C-alpha atoms as a printed R data frame, in Angstrom:
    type eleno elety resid chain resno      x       y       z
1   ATOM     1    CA   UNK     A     1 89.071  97.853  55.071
2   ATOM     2    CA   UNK     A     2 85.199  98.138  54.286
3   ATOM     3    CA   UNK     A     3 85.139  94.428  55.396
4   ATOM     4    CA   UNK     A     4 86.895  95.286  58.795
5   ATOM     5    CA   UNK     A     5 84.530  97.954  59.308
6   ATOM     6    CA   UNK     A     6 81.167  96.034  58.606
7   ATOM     7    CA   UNK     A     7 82.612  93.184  60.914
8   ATOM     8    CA   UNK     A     8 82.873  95.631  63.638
9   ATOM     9    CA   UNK     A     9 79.608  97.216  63.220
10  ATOM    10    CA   UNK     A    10 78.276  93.374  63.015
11  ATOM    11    CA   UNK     A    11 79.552  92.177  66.056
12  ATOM    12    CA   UNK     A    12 78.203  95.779  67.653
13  ATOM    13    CA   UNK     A    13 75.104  94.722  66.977
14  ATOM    14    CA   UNK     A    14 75.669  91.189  67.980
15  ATOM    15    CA   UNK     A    15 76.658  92.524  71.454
16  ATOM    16    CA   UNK     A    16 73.884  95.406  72.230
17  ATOM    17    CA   UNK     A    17 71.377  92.201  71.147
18  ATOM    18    CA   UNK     A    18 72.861  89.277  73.428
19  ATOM    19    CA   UNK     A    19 72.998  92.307  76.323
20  ATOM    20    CA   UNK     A    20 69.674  93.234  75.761
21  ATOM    21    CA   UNK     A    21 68.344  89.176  75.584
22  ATOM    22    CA   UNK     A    22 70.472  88.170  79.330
23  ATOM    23    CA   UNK     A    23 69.405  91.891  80.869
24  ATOM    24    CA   UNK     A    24 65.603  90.250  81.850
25  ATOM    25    CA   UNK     A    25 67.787  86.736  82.812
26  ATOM    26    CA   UNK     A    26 70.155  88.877  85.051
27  ATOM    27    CA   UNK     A    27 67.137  90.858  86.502
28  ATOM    28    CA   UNK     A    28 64.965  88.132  87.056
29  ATOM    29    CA   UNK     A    29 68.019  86.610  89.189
30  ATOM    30    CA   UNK     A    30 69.031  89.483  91.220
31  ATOM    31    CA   UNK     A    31 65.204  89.862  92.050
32  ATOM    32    CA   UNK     A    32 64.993  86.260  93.527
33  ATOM    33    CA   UNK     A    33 66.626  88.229  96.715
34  ATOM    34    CA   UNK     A    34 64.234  90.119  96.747
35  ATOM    35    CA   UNK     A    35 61.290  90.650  98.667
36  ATOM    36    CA   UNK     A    36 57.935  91.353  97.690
37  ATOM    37    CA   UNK     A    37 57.713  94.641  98.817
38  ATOM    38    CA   UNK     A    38 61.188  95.413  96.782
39  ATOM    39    CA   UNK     A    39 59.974  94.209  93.837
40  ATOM    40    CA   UNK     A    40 56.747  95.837  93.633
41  ATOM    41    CA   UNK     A    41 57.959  98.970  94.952
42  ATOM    42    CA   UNK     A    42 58.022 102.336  92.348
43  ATOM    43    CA   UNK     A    43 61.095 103.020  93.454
44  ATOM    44    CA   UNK     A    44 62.857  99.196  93.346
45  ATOM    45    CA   UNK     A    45 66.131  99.580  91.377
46  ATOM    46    CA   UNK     A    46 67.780  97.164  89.100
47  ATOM    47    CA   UNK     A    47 70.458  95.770  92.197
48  ATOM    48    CA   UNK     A    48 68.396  94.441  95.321
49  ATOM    49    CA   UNK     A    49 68.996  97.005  98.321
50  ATOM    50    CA   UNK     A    50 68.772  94.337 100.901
51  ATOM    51    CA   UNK     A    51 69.591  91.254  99.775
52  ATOM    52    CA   UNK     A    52 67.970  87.991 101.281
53  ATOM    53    CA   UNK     A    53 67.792  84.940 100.520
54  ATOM    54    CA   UNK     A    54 64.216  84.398 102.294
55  ATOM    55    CA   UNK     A    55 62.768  83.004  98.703
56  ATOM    56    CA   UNK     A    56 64.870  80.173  98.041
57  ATOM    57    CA   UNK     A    57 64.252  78.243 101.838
58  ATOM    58    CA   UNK     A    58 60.868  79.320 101.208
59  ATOM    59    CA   UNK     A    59 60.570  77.735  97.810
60  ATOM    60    CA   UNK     A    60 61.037  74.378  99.766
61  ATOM    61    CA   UNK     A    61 58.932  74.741 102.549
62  ATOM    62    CA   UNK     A    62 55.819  76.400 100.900
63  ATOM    63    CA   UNK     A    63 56.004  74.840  97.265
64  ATOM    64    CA   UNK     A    64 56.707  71.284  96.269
65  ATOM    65    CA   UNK     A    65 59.649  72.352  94.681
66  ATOM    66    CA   UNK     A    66 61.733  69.114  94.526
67  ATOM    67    CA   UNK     A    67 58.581  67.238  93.792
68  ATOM    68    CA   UNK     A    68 57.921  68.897  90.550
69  ATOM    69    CA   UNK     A    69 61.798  69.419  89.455
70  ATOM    70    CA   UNK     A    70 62.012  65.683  89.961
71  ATOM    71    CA   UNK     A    71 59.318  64.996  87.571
72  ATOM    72    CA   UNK     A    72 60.497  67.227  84.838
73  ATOM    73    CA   UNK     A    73 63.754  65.879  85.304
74  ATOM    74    CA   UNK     A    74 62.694  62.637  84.904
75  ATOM    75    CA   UNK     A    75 60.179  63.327  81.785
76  ATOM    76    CA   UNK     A    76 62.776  65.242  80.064
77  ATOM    77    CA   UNK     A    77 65.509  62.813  80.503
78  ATOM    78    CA   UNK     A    78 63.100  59.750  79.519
79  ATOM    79    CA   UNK     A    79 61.793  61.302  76.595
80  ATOM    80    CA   UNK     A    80 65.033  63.420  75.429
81  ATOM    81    CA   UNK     A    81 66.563  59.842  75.560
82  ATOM    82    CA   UNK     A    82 64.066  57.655  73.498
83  ATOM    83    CA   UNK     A    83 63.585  60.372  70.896
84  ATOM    84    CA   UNK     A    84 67.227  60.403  70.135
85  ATOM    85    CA   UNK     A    85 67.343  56.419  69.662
86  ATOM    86    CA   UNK     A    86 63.940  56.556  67.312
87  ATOM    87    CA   UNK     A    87 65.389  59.560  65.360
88  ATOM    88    CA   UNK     A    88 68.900  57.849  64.688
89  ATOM    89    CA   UNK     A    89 67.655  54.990  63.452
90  ATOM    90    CA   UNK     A    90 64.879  56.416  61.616
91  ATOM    91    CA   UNK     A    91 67.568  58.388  60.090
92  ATOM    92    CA   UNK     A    92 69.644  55.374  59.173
93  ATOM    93    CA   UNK     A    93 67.258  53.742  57.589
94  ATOM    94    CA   UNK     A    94 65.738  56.927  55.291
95  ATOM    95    CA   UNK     A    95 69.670  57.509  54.539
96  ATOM    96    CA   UNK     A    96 71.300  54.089  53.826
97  ATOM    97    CA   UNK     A    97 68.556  52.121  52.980
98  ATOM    98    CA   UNK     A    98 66.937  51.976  49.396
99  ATOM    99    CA   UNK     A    99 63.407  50.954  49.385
100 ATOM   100    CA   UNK     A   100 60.210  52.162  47.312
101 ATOM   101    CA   UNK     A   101 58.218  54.627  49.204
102 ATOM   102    CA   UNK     A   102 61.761  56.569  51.228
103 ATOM   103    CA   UNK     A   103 61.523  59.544  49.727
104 ATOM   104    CA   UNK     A   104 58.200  60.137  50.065
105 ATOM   105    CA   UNK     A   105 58.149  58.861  53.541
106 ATOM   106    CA   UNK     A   106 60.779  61.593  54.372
107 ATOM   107    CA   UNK     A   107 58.447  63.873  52.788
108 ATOM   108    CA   UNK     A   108 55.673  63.010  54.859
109 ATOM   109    CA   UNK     A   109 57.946  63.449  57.698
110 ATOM   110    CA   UNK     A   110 59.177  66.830  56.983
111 ATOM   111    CA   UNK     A   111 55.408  67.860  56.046
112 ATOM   112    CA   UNK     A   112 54.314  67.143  59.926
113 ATOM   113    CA   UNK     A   113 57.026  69.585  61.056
114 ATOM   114    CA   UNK     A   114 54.874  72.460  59.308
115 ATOM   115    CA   UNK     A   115 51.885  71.559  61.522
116 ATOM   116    CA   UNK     A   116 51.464  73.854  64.550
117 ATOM   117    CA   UNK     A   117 51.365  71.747  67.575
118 ATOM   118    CA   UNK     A   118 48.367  72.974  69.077
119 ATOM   119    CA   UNK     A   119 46.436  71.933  65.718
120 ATOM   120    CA   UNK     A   120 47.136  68.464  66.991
121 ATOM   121    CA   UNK     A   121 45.754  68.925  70.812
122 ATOM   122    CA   UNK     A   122 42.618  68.276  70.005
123 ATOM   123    CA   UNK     A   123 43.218  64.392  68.098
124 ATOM   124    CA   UNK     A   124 45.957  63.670  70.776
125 ATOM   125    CA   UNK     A   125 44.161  64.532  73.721
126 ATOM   126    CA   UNK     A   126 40.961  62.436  72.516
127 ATOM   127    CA   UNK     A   127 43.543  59.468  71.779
128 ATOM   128    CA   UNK     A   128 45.428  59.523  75.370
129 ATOM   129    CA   UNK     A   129 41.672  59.201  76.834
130 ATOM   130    CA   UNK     A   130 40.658  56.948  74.340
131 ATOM   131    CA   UNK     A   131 43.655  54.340  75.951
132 ATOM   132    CA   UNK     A   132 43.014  55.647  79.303
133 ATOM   133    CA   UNK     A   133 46.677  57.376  79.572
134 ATOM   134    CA   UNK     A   134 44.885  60.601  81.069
135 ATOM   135    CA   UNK     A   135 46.748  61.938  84.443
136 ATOM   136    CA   UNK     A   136 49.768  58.881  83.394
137 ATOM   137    CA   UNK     A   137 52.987  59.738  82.418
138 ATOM   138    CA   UNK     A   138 52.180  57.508  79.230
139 ATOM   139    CA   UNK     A   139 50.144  60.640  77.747
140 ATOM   140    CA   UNK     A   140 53.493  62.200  78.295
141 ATOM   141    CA   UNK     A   141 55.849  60.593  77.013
142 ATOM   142    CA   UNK     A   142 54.623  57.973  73.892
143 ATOM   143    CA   UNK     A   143 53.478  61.327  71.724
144 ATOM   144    CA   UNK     A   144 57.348  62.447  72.225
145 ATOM   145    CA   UNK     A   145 58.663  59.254  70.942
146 ATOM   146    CA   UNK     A   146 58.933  60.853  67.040
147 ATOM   147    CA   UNK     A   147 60.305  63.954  66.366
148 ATOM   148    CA   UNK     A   148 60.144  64.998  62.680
149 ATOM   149    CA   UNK     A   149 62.838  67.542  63.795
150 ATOM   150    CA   UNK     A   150 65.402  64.865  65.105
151 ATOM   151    CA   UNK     A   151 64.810  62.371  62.307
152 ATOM   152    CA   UNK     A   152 65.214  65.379  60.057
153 ATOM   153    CA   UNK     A   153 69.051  66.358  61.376
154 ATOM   154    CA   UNK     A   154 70.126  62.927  61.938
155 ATOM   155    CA   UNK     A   155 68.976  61.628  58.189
156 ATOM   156    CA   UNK     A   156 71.067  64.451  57.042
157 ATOM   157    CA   UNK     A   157 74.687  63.756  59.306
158 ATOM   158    CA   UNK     A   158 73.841  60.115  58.796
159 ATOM   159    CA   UNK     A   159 73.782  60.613  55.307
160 ATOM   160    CA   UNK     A   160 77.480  61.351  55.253
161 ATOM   161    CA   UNK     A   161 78.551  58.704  56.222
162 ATOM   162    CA   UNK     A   162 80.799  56.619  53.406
163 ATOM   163    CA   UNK     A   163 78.653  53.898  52.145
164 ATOM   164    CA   UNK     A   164 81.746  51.760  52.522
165 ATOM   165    CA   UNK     A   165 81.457  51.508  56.151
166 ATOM   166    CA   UNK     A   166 77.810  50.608  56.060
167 ATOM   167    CA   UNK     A   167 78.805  47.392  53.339
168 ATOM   168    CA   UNK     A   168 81.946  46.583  55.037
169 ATOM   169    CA   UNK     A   169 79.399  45.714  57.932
170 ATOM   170    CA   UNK     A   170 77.619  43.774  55.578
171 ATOM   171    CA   UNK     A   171 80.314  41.794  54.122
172 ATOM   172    CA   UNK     A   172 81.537  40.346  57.597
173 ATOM   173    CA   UNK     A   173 78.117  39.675  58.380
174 ATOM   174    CA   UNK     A   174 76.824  41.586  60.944
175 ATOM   175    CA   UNK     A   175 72.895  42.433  61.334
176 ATOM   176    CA   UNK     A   176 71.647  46.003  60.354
177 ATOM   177    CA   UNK     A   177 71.550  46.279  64.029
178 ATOM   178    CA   UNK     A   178 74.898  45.716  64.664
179 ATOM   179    CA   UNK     A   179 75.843  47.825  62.257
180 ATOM   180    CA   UNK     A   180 73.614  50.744  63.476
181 ATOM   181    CA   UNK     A   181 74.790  50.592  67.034
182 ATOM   182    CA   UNK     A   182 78.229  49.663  66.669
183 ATOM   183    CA   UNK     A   183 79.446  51.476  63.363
184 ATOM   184    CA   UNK     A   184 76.671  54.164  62.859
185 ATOM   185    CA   UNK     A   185 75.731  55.454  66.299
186 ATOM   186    CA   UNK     A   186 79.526  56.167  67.470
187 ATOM   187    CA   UNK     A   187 79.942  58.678  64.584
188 ATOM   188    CA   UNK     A   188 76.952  60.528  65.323
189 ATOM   189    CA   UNK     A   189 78.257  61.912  68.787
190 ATOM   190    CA   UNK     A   190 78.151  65.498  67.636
191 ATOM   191    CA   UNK     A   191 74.746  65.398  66.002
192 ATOM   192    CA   UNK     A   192 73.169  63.020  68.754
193 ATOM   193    CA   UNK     A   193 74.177  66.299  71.483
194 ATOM   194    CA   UNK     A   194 72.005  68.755  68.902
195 ATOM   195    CA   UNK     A   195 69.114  66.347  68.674
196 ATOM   196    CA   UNK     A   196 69.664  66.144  72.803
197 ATOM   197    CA   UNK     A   197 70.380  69.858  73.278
198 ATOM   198    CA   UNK     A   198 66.753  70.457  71.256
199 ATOM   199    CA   UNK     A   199 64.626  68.159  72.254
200 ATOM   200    CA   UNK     A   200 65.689  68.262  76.199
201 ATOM   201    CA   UNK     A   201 65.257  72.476  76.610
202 ATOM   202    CA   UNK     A   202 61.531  71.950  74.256
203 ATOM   203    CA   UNK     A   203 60.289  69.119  76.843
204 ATOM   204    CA   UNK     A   204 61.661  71.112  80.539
205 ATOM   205    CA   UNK     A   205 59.920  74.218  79.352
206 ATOM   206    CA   UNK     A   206 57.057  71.814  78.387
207 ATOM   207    CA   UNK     A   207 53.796  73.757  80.237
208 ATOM   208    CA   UNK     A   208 50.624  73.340  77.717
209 ATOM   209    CA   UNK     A   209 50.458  69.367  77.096
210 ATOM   210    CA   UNK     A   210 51.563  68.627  80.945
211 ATOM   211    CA   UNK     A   211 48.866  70.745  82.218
212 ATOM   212    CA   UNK     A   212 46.065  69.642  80.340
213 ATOM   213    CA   UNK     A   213 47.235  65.958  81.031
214 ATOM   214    CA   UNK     A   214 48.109  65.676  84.225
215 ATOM   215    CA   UNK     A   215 45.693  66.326  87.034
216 ATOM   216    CA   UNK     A   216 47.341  65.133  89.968
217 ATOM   217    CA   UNK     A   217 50.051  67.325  91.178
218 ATOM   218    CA   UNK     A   218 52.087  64.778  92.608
219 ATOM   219    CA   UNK     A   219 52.964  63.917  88.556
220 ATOM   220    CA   UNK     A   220 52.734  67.544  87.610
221 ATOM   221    CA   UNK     A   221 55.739  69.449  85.862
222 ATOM   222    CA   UNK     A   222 57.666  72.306  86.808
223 ATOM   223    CA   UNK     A   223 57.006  74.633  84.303
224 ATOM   224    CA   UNK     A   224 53.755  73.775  85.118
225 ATOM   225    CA   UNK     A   225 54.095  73.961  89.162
226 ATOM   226    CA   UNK     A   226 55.282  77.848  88.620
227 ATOM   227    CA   UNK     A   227 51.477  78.746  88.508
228 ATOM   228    CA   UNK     A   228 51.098  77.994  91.870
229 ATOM   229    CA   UNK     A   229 53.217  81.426  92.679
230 ATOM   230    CA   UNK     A   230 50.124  83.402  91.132
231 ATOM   231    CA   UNK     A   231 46.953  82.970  93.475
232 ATOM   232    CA   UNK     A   232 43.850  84.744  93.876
233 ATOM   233    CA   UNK     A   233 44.874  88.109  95.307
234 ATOM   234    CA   UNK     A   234 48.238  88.834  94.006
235 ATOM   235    CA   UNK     A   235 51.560  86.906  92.530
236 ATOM   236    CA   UNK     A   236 54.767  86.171  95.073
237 ATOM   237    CA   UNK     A   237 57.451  87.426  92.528
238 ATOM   238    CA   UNK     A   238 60.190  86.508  94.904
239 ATOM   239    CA   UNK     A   239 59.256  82.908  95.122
240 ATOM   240    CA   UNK     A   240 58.446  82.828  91.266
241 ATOM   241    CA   UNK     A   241 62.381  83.858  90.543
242 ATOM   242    CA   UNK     A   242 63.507  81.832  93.049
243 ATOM   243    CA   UNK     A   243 62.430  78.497  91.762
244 ATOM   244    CA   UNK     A   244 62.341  79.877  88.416
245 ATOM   245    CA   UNK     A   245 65.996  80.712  88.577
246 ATOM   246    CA   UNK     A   246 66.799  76.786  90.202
247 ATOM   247    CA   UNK     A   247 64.863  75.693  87.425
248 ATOM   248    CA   UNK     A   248 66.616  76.746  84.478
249 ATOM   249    CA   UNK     A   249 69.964  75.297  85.869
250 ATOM   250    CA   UNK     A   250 69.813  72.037  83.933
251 ATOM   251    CA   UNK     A   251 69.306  73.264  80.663
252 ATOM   252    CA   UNK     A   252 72.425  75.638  81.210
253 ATOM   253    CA   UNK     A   253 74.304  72.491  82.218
254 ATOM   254    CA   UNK     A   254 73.089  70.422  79.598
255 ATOM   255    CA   UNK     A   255 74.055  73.454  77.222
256 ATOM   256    CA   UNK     A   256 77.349  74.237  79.027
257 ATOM   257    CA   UNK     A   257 78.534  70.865  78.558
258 ATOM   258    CA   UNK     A   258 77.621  69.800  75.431
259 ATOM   259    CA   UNK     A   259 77.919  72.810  73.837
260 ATOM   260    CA   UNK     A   260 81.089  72.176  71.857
261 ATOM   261    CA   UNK     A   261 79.239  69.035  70.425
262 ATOM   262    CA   UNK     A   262 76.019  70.906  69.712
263 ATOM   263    CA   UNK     A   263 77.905  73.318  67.065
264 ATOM   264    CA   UNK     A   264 80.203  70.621  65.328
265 ATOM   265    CA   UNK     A   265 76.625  69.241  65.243
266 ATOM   266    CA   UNK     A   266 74.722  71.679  63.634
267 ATOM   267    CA   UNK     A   267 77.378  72.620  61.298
268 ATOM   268    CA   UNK     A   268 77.967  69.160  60.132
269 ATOM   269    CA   UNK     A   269 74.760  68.250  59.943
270 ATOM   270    CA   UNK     A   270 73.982  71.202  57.385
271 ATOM   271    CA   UNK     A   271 77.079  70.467  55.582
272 ATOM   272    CA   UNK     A   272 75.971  67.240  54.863
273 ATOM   273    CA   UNK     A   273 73.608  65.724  52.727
């Protein structure tokens, strides 16, 4: 009975907290038909009184909307895509590979994913103009080809693995390679979508390392591009939901539709090991 009762009160909780985290989402929404004046109004209530859909065409004409969702498409798709090839095969080789130096390796990796990032803006940025990558998508996307993260959750799935698959492989002699991509790689669907689910919602919502990389705005982000809404004498709040609120529709779909994968995923992947 007690047990019944503290489930209850746990998924009360639960609920009150996911309303109160989509509440700003669902505002920020219903404001993008808004205007200005609405929004800034004392009196503006939480449903738009006239709704209008005046910011999204403007989005388009006024701001290089499809320019910049382009480019963070294609930045987050490039680099979600390489880092989950360098951290499955990192992790193949850290899990079913003996060799002197492994463990401490994996130590080394897990010790870089206690670094704050912005300790390591300083070296990185005076590397990426040391190779002349500055205002190149190279400065973008070589620093994400490593994630300590990724390498991290796919050691551990890969880890639990039977052996006996791994030196069947080797018996009928086929390369590590073959091995990797034909035995290893299919059995990793389910952690490959967590490592893809990460890594693709970090590098959309990307704004610091784009900004300070990129000076030509024909390369320039999204996340980045939103400034742009904010000018000298005031902010345009409707146009800042508006393409705000087109340009967090790929990560829901990426979520939506891998989202059954993402949690057999996770839950394997800290299961085994």
């Amino acid at each position: 009975m007690k047990s019944k009762k503290l489930h209850t009160v746990l998924y009360v909780i639960l609920a009150v907290y996911g309303v109160i985290s989509v509440l700003p989402f669902v505002w920020m929404v219903l404001s993008s038909f808004k205007l200005n004046q609405e929004i800034m109004s004392v009196t503006a209530s939480f449903f738009p009184q006239n709704p209008t859909f005046h910011n999204y065409p403007y989005v388009f004409q006024r701001f290089k909307f499809l320019t910049f969702f382009k480019n963070s498409v294609f930045l987050a798709v490039t680099r979600t895509a390489l880092v989950i090839y360098t951290s499955s095969l990192c992790g193949y080789v850290l899990a079913k590979h003996t060799f002197r130096g492994r463990d401490l390796i994996f130590g080394w990796i897990l010790a870089t994913m206690m670094i704050p990032w912005p300790v390591t803006i300083i070296p990185m940025y005076s590397l990426m103009l040391s190779f002349g990558w500055l205002n190149s998508y190279l400065a973008i996307i070589v620093p994400s080809l490593l994630s300590g993260f990724g390498i991290f959750l796919m050691r551990q799935f890969i880890k639990g693995i039977p052996d006996d698959l791994v030196e069947a492989g080797r018996i009928d002699g086929a390369s590590e390679f073959y091995i990797f991509h034909r035995v290893i790689l299919p059995l990793c669907v389910n952690a490959l979508a967590a490592v893809a689910i990460f890594h693709f919602l970090w590098y959309w919502e990307d704004f610091l390392w784009p900004f300070l990389v990129l000076q030509d705005d024909s390369k320039q982000v999204l996340a980045v591009g939103l400034q742009l809404f904010s000018q000298r004498y005031g902010t345009d709040f409707g146009g800042l939901f508006a393409a705000t609120t087109m340009g967090i529709v790929p990560v829901l779909l990426v979520y939506i539709i891998f989202q059954k994968r993402f949690i057999e995923g996770m839950t394997m992947t800290g299961i085994k090991g």
